[in-house]
Tab-separated table of C-alpha atoms in Angstrom:
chain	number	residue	atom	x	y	z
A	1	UNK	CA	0.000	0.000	0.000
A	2	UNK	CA	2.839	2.415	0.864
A	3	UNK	CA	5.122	1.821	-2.538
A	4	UNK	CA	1.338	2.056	-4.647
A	5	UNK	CA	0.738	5.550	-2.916
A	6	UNK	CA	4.269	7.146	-3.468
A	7	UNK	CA	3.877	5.853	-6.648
A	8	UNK	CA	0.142	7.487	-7.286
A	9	UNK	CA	1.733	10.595	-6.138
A	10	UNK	CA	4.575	10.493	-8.172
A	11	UNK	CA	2.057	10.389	-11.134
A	12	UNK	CA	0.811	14.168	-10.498
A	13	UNK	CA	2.247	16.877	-11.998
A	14	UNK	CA	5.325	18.253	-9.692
A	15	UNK	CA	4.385	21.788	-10.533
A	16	UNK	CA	1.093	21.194	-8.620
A	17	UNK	CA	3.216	20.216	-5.325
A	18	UNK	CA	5.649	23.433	-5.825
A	19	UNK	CA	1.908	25.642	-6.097
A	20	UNK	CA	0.160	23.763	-2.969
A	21	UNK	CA	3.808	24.345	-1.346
A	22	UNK	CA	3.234	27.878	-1.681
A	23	UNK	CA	-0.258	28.683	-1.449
A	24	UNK	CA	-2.159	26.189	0.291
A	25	UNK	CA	-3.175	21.851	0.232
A	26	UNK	CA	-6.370	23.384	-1.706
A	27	UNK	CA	-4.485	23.742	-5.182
A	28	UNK	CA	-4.187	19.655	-5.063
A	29	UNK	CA	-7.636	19.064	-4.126
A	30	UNK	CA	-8.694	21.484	-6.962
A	31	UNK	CA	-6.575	20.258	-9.749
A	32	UNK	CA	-8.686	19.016	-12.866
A	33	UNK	CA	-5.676	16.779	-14.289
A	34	UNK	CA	-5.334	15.036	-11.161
A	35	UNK	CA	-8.751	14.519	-9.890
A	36	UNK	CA	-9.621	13.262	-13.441
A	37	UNK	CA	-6.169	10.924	-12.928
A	38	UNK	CA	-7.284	9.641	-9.769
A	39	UNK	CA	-11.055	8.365	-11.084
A	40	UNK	CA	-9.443	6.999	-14.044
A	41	UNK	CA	-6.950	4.454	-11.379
A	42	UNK	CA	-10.262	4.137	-9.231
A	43	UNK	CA	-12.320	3.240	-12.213
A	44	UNK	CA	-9.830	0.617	-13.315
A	45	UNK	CA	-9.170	-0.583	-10.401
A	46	UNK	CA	-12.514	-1.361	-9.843
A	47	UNK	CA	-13.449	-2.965	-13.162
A	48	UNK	CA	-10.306	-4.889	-13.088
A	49	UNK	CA	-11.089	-6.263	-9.274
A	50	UNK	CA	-14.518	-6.949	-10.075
A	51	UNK	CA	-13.194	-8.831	-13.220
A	52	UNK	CA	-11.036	-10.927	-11.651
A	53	UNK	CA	-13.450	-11.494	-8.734
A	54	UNK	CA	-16.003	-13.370	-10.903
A	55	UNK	CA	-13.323	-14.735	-13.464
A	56	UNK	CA	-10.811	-16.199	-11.388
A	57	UNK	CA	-12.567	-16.155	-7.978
A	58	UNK	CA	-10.320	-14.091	-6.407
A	59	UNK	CA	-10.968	-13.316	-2.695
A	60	UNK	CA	-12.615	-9.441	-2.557
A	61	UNK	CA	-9.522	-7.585	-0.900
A	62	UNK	CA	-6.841	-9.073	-2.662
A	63	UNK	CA	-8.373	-8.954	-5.986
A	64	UNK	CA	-8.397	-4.614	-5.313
A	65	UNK	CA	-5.096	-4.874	-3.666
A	66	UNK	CA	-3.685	-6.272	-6.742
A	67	UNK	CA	-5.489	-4.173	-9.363
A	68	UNK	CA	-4.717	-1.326	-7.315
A	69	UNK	CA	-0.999	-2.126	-7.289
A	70	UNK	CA	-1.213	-2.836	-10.980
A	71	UNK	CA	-2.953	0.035	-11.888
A	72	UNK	CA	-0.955	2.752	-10.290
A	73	UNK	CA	2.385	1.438	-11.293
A	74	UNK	CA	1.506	0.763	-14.936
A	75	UNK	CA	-0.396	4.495	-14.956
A	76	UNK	CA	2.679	5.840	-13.504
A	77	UNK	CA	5.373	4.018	-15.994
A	78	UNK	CA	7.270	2.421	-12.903
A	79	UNK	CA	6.961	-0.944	-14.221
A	80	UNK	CA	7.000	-2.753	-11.027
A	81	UNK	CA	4.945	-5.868	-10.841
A	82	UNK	CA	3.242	-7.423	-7.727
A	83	UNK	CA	1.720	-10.912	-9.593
A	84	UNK	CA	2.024	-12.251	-13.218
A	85	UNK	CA	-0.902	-10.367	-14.709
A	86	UNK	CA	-0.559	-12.011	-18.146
A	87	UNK	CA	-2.399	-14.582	-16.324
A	88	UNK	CA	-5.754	-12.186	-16.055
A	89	UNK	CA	-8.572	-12.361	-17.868
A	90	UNK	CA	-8.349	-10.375	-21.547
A	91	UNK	CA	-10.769	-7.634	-20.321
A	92	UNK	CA	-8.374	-6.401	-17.169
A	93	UNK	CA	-5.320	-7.011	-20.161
A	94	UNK	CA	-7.110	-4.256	-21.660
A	95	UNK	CA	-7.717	-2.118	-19.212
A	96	UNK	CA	-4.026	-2.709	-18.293
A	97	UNK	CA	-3.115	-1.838	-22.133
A	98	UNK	CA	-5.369	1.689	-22.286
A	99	UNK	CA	-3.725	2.742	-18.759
A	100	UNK	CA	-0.454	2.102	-20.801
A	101	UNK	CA	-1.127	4.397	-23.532
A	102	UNK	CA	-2.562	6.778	-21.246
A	103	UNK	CA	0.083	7.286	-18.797
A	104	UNK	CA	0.133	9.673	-15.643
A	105	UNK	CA	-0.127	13.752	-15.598
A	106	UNK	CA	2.027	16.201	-17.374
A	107	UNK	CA	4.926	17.634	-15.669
A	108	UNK	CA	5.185	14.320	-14.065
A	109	UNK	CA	7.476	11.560	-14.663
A	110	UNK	CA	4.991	9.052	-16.072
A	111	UNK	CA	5.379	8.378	-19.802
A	112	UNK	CA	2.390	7.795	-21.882
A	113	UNK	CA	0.022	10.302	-23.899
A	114	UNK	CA	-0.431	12.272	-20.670
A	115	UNK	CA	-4.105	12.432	-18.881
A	116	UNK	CA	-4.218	16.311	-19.291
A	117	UNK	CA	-4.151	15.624	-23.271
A	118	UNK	CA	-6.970	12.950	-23.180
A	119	UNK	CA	-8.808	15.534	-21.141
A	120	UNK	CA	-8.405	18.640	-23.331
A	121	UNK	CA	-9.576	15.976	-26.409
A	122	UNK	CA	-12.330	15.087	-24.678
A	123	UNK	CA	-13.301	19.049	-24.080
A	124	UNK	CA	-12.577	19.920	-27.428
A	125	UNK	CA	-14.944	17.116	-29.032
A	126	UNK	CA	-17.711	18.164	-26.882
A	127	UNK	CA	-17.447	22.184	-27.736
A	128	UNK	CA	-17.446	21.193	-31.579
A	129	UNK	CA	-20.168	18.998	-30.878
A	130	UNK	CA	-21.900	22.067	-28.745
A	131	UNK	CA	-20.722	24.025	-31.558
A	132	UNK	CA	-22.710	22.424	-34.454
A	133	UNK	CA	-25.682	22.609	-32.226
A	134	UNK	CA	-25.415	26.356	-31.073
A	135	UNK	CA	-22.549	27.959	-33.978
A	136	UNK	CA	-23.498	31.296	-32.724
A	137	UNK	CA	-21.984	30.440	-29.018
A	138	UNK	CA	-18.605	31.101	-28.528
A	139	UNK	CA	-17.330	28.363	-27.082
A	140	UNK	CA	-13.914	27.906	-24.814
A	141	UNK	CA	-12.057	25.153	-23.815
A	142	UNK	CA	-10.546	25.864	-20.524
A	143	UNK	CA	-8.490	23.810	-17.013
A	144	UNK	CA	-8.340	24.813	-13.844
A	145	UNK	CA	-9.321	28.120	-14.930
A	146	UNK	CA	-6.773	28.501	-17.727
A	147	UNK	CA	-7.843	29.149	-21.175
A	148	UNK	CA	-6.746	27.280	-24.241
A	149	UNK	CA	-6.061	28.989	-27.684
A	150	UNK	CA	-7.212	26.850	-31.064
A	151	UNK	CA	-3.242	26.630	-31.591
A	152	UNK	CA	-3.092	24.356	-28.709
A	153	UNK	CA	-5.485	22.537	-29.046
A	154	UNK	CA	-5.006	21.748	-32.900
A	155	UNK	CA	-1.498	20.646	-31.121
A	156	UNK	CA	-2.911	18.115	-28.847
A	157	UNK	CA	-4.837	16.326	-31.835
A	158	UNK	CA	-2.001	16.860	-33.505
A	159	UNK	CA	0.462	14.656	-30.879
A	160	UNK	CA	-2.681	12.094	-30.335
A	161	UNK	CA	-3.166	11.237	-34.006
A	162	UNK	CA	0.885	10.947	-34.448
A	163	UNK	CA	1.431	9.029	-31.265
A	164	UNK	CA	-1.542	6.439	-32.427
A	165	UNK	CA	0.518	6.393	-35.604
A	166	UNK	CA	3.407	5.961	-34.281
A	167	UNK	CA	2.086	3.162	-32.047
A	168	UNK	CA	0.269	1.550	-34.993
A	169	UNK	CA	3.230	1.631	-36.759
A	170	UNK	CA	5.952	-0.218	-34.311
A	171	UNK	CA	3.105	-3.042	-34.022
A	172	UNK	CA	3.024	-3.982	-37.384
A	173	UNK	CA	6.942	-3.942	-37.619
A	174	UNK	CA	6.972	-6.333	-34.803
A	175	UNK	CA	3.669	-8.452	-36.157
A	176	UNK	CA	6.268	-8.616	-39.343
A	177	UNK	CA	9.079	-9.429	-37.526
A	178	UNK	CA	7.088	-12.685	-35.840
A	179	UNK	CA	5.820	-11.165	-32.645
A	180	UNK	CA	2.311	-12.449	-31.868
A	181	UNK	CA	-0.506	-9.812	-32.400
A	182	UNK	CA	-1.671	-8.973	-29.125
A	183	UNK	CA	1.932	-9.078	-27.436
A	184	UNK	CA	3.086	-6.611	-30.014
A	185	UNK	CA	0.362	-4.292	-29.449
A	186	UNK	CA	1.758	-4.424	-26.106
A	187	UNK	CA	5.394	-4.145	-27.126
A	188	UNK	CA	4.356	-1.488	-28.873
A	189	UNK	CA	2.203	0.754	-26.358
A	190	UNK	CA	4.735	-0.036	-23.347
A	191	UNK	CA	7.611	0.942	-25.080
A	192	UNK	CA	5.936	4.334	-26.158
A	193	UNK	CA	4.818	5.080	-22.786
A	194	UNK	CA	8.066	4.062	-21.176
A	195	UNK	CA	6.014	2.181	-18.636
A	196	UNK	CA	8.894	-1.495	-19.454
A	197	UNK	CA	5.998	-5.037	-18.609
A	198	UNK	CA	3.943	-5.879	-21.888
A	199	UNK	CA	2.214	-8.917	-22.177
A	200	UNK	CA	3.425	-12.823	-23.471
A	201	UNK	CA	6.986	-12.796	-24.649
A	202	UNK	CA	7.511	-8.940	-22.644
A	203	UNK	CA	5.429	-10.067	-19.905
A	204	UNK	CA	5.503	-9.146	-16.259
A	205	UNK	CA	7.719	-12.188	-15.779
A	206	UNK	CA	9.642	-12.217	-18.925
A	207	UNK	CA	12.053	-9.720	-19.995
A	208	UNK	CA	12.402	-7.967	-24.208
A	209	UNK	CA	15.457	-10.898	-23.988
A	210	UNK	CA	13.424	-13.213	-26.349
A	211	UNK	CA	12.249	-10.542	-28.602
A	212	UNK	CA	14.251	-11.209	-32.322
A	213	UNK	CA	17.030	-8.849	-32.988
A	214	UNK	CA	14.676	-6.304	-35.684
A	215	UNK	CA	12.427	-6.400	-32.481
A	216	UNK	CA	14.280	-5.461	-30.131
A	217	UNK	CA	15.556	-2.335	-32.200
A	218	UNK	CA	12.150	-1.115	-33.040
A	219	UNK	CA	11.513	-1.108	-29.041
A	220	UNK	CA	14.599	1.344	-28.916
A	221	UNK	CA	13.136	3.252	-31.270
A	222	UNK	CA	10.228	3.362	-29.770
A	223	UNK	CA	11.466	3.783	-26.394
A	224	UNK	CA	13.311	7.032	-28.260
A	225	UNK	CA	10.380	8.882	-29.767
A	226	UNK	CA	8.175	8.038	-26.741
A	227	UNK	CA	10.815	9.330	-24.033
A	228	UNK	CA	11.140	12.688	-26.120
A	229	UNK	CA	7.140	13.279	-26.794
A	230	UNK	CA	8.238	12.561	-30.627
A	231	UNK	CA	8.029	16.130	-32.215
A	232	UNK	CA	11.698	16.519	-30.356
A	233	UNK	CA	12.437	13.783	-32.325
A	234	UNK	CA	10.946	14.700	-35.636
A	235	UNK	CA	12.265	18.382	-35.304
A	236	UNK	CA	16.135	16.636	-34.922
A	237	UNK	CA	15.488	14.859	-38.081
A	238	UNK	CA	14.330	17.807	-40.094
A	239	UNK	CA	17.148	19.399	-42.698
A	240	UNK	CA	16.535	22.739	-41.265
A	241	UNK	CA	17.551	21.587	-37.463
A	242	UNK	CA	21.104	21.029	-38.734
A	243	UNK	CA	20.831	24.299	-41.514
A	244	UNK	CA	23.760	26.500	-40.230
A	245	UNK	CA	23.087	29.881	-39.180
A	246	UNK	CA	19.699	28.961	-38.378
A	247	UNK	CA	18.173	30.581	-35.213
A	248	UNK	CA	15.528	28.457	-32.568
């Protein structure tokens, strides 16, 4: 319970302890990202508990001490593992995979998309959609009380459709390369999101040892782009980056 909090914690953006630090415990309590962080481990925590409850007949507390354990370390991309979960049922595999690819908060050390860019997609689908219905509303998409221009939110759909590309793209390398469908999905997402367990052959009691060699160096590329948020990557690999005389 103790390593699964600091580890929860360690998910939240850092800025938002340097803030509370200064002005008050309030700032955490009122914090968007992290609130919406915290139902999303809650939510899968439960789902996974109750799954594994009437699957596997686990007994009530350990199934949630498990999934909780689970849950907050694969959120957080610490990659510690308290039981072989490749063993679960497919649905809590899923839930494991989409907390994966989602990650912890910004400004935090958790890899992944980031739960404060699922959040501003989220807003931004629902004020087109409000849009559409009233176009004579203007219509903002704000976070604890901060404002977002078009330009950054066009960037956020931006980063989401490349980092499903990207993640797309890595699985079907590894499919090609021999790696079993599902466990290169996983390859794929973990690697990404920096978070280290997958599932079969990079399992949580496995290591990428068995991967084949073309494999193994698509999960360091991977592991590259996903470390970097990938347009720190792609702007490296541009001619003008390297254009002398060129100002940043």
């Amino acid at each position: 319970g103790v390593l699964a909090f600091f580890m929860l914690i360690s998910s939240a953006n850092f800025g938002m302890y340097v803030a509370a630090w200064r002005r008050g415990a309030h700032i955490i309590r009122k914090d968007t990202e992290f609130r919406m962080y915290l139902s999303v481990v809650a939510v899968a925590t439960a789902l996974m508990a109750g799954n594994l409850i009437l699957t596997l007949g686990w007994d009530g507390t350990y199934a949630v001490r498990e999934a909780f354990f689970q849950a907050v370390s694969i959120s957080s991309s610490t990659g510690f593992v308290s039981c072989d979960f490749d063993q679960w049922p497919a649905f809590s595999k899923y839930i494991l995979l989409f907390l994966m690819f989602l990650g912890g908060c910004a400004g935090s050390t958790a890899g992944g998309l980031k739960v404060t860019r699922l959040m501003l997609l989220l807003k931004t689908a629902r004020a087109l959609l409000r849009q559409k219905v009233y176009p004579r509303e203007v219509i903002a998409v704000s976070s604890n009380g901060t404002e977002f221009s078009e330009d950054v939110l066009y960037g956020v759909v931006r980063f989401f459709l490349v980092y499903v590309l990207l993640d797309i793209l890595w699985a079907v390398l590894l499919v090609w390369d021999g790696v079993p469908t599902f466990e290169a999905v996983g390859v794929s997402i973990s690697t990404m999101a920096s978070v280290g367990p997958g599932f079969g052959i990079a399992g949580a009691t496995s290591t990428y040892a068995m991967l084949p060699t073309f494999s193994k160096a698509v999960a360091c590329v991977s592991m590259f782009f996903g470390r970097l948020e990938i347009f720190t990557v792609l702007a490296i690999l541009t001619p003008d980056f390297w254009r002398k005389g060129k100002s940043w």
